[in-house]
mmCIF file with all atom_site columns, C-alpha atoms in Angstrom:
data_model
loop_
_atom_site.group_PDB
_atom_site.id
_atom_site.type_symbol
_atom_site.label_atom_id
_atom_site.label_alt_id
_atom_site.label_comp_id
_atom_site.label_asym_id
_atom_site.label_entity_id
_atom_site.label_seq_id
_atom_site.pdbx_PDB_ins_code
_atom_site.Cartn_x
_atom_site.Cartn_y
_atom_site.Cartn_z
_atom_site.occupancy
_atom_site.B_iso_or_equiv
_atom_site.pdbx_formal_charge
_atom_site.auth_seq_id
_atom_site.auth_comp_id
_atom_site.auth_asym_id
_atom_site.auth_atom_id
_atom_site.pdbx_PDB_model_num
ATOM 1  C CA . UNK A 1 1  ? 14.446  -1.144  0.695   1.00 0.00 ? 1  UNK A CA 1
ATOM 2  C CA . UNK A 1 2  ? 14.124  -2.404  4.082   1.00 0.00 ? 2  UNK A CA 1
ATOM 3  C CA . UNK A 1 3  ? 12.399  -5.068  6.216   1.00 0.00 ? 3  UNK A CA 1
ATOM 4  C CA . UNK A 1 4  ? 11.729  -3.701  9.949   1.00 0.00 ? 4  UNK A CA 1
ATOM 5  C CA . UNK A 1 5  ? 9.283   -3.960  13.119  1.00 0.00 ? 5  UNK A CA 1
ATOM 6  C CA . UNK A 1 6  ? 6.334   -5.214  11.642  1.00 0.00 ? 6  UNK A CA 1
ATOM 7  C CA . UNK A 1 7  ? 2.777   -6.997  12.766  1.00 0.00 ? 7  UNK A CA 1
ATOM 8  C CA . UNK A 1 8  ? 2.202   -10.342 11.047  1.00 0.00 ? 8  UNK A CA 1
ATOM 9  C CA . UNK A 1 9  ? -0.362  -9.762  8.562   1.00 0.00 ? 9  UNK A CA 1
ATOM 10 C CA . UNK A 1 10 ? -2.189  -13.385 7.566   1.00 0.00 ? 10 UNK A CA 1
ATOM 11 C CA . UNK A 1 11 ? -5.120  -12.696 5.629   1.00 0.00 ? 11 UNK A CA 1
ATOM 12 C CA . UNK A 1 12 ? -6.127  -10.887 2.999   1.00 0.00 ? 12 UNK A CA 1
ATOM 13 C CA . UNK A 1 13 ? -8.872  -8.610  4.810   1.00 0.00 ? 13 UNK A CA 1
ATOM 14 C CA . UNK A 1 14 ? -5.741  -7.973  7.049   1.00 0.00 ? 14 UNK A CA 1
ATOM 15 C CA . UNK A 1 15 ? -3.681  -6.592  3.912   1.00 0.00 ? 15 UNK A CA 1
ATOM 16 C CA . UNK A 1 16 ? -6.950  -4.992  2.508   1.00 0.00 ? 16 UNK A CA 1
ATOM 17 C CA . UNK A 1 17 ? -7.021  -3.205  6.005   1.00 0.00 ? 17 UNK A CA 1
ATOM 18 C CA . UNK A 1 18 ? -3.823  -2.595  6.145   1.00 0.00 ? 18 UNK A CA 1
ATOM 19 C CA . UNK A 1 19 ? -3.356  -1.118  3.188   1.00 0.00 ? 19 UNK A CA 1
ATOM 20 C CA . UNK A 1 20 ? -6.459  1.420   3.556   1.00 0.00 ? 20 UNK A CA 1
ATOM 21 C CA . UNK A 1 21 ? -4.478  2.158   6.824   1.00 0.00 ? 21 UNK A CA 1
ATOM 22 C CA . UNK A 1 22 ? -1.033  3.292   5.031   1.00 0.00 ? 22 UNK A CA 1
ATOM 23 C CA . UNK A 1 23 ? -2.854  5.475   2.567   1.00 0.00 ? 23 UNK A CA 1
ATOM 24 C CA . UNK A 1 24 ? -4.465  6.952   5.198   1.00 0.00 ? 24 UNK A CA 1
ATOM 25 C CA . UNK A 1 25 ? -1.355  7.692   7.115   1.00 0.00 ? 25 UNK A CA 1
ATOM 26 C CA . UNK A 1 26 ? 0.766   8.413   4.666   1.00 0.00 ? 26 UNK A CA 1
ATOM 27 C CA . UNK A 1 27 ? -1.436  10.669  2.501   1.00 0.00 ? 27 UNK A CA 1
ATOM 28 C CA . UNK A 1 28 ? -3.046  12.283  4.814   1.00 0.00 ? 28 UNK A CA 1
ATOM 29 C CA . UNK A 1 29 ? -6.616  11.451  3.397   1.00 0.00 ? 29 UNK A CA 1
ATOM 30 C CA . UNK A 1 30 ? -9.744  10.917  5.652   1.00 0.00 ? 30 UNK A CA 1
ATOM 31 C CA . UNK A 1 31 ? -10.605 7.457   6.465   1.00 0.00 ? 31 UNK A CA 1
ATOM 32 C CA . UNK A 1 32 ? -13.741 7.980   5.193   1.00 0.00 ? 32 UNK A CA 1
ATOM 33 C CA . UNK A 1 33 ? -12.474 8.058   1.635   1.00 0.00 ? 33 UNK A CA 1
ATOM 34 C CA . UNK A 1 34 ? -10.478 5.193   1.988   1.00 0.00 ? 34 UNK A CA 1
ATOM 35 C CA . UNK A 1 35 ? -13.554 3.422   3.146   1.00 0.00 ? 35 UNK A CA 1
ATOM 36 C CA . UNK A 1 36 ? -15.020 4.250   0.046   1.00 0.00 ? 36 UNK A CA 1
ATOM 37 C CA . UNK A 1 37 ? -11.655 2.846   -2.017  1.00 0.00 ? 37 UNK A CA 1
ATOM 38 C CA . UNK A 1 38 ? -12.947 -0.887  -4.214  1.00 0.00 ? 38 UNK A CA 1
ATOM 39 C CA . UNK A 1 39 ? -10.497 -2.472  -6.308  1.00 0.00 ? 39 UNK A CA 1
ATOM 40 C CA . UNK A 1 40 ? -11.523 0.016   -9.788  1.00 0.00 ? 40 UNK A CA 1
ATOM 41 C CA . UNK A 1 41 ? -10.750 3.004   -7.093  1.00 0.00 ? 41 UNK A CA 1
ATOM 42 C CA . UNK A 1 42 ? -7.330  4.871   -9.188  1.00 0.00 ? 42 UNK A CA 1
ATOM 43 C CA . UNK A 1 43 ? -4.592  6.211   -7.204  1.00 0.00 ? 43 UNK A CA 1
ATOM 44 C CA . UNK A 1 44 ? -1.678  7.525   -9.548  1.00 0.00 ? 44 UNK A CA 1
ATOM 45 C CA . UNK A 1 45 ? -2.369  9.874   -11.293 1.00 0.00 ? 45 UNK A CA 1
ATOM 46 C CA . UNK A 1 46 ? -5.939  10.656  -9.764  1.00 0.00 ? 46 UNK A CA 1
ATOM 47 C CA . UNK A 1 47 ? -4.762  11.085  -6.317  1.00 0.00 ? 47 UNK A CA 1
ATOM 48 C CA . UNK A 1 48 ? -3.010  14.614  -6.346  1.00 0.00 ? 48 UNK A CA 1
ATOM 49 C CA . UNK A 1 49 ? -1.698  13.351  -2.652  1.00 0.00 ? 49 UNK A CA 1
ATOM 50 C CA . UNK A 1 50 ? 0.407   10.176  -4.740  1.00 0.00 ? 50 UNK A CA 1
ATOM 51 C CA . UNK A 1 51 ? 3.098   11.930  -5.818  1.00 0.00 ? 51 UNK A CA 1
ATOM 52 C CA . UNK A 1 52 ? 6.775   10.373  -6.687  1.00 0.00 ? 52 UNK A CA 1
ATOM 53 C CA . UNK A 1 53 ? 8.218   10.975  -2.717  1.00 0.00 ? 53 UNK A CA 1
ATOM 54 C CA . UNK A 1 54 ? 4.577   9.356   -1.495  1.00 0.00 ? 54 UNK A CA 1
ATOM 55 C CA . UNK A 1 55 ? 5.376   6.664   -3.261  1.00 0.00 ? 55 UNK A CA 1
ATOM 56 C CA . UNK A 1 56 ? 8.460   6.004   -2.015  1.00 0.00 ? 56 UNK A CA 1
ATOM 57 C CA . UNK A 1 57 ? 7.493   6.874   1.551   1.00 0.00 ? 57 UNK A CA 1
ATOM 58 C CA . UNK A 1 58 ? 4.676   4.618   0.839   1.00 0.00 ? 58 UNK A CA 1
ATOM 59 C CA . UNK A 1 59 ? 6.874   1.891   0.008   1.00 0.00 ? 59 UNK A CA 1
ATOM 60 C CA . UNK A 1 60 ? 8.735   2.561   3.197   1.00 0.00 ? 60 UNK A CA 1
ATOM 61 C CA . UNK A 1 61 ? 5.971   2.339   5.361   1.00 0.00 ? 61 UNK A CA 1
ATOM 62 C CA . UNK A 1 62 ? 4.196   -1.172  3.176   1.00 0.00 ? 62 UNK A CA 1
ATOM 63 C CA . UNK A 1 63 ? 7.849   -2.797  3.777   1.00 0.00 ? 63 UNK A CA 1
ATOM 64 C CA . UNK A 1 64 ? 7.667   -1.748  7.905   1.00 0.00 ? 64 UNK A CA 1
ATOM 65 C CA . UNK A 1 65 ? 4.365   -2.182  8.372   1.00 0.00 ? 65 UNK A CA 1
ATOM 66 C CA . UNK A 1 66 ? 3.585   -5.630  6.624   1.00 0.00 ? 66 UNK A CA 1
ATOM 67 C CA . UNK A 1 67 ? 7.263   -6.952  7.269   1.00 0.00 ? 67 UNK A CA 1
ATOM 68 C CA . UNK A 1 68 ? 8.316   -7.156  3.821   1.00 0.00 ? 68 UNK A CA 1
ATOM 69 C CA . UNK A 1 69 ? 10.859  -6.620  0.879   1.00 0.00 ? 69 UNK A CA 1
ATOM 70 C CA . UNK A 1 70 ? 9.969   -4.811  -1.598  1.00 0.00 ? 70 UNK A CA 1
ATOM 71 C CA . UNK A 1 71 ? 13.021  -5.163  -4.416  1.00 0.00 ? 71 UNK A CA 1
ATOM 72 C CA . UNK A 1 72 ? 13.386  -1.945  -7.045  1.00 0.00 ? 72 UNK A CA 1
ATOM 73 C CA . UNK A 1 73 ? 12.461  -4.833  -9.556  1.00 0.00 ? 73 UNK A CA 1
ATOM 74 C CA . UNK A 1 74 ? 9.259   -5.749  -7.955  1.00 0.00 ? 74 UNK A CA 1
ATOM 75 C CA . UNK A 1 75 ? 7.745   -2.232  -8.840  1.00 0.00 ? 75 UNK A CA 1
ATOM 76 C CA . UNK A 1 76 ? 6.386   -1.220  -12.421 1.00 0.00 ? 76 UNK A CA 1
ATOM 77 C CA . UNK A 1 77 ? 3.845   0.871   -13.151 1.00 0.00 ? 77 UNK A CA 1
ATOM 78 C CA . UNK A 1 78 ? 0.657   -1.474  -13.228 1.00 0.00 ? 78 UNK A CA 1
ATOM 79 C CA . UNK A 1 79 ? 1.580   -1.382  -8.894  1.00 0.00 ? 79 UNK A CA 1
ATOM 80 C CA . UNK A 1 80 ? -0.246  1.820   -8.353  1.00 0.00 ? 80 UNK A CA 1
ATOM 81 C CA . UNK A 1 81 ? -2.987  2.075   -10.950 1.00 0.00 ? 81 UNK A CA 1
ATOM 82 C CA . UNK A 1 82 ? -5.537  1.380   -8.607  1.00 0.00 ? 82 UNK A CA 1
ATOM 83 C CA . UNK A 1 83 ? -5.848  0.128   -5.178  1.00 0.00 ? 83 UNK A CA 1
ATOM 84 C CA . UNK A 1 84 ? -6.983  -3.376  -5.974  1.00 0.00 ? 84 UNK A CA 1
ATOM 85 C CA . UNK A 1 85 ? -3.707  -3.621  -7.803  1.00 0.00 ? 85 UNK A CA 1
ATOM 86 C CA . UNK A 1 86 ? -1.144  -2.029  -4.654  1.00 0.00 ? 86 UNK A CA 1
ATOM 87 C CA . UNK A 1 87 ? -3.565  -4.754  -2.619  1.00 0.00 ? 87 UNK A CA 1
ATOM 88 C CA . UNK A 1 88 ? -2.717  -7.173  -4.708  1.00 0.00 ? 88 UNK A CA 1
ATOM 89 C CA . UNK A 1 89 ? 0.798   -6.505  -5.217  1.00 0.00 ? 89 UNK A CA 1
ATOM 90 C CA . UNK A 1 90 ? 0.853   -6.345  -1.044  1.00 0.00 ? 90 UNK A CA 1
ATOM 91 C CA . UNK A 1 91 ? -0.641  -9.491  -0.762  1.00 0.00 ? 91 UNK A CA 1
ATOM 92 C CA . UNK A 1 92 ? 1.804   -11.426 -2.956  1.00 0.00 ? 92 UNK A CA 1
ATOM 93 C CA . UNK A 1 93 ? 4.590   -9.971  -0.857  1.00 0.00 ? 93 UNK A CA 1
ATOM 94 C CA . UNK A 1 94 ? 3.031   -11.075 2.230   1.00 0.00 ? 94 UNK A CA 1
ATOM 95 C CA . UNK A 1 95 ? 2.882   -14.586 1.200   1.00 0.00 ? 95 UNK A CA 1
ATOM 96 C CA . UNK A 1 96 ? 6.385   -14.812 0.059   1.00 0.00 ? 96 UNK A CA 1
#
């Protein structure tokens, strides 16, 4: 995928943030439920919005957004099982 214009994210709160941002953007939901998201929260598979073509747009938007690369290889399934684990999977990227 691709790396483009991005804002520096530093800290984790900022990736936390950043991520409830995306999945509200990109799946439409209300920011009041992705308030509500903790780490337990699960998103494939229990968000009918999280679809295979959200994910990839998803991915898009993650690599834009936080001004990463996110390689085919870096993905597996564990990635989207819940949102402490896309979080954490963000975070790593961002301190690459």
């Amino acid at each position: 995928m691709r790396a483009g214009n991005f804002m520096p994210v530093d800290r984790t709160s900022d990736v936390t943030n950043a991520m409830r941002d995306l999945l509200r953007d990109v799946l439409g939901l209300a920011q009041d439920r992705v308030d509500s998201f903790d780490a337990d929260t699960p998103l494939f598979g229990a968000l009918p919005e999280l679809d295979s073509m959200a994910v990839a747009t998803l991915l898009t938007e993650m690599e834009d957004r936080l001004g990463i690369l996110i390689e085919d290889d870096d993905i597996d399934g564990d990635t989207f099982e819940t949102f402490g684990t896309l979080t954490a999977f963000a975070e790593t990227k961002v301190g690459d």
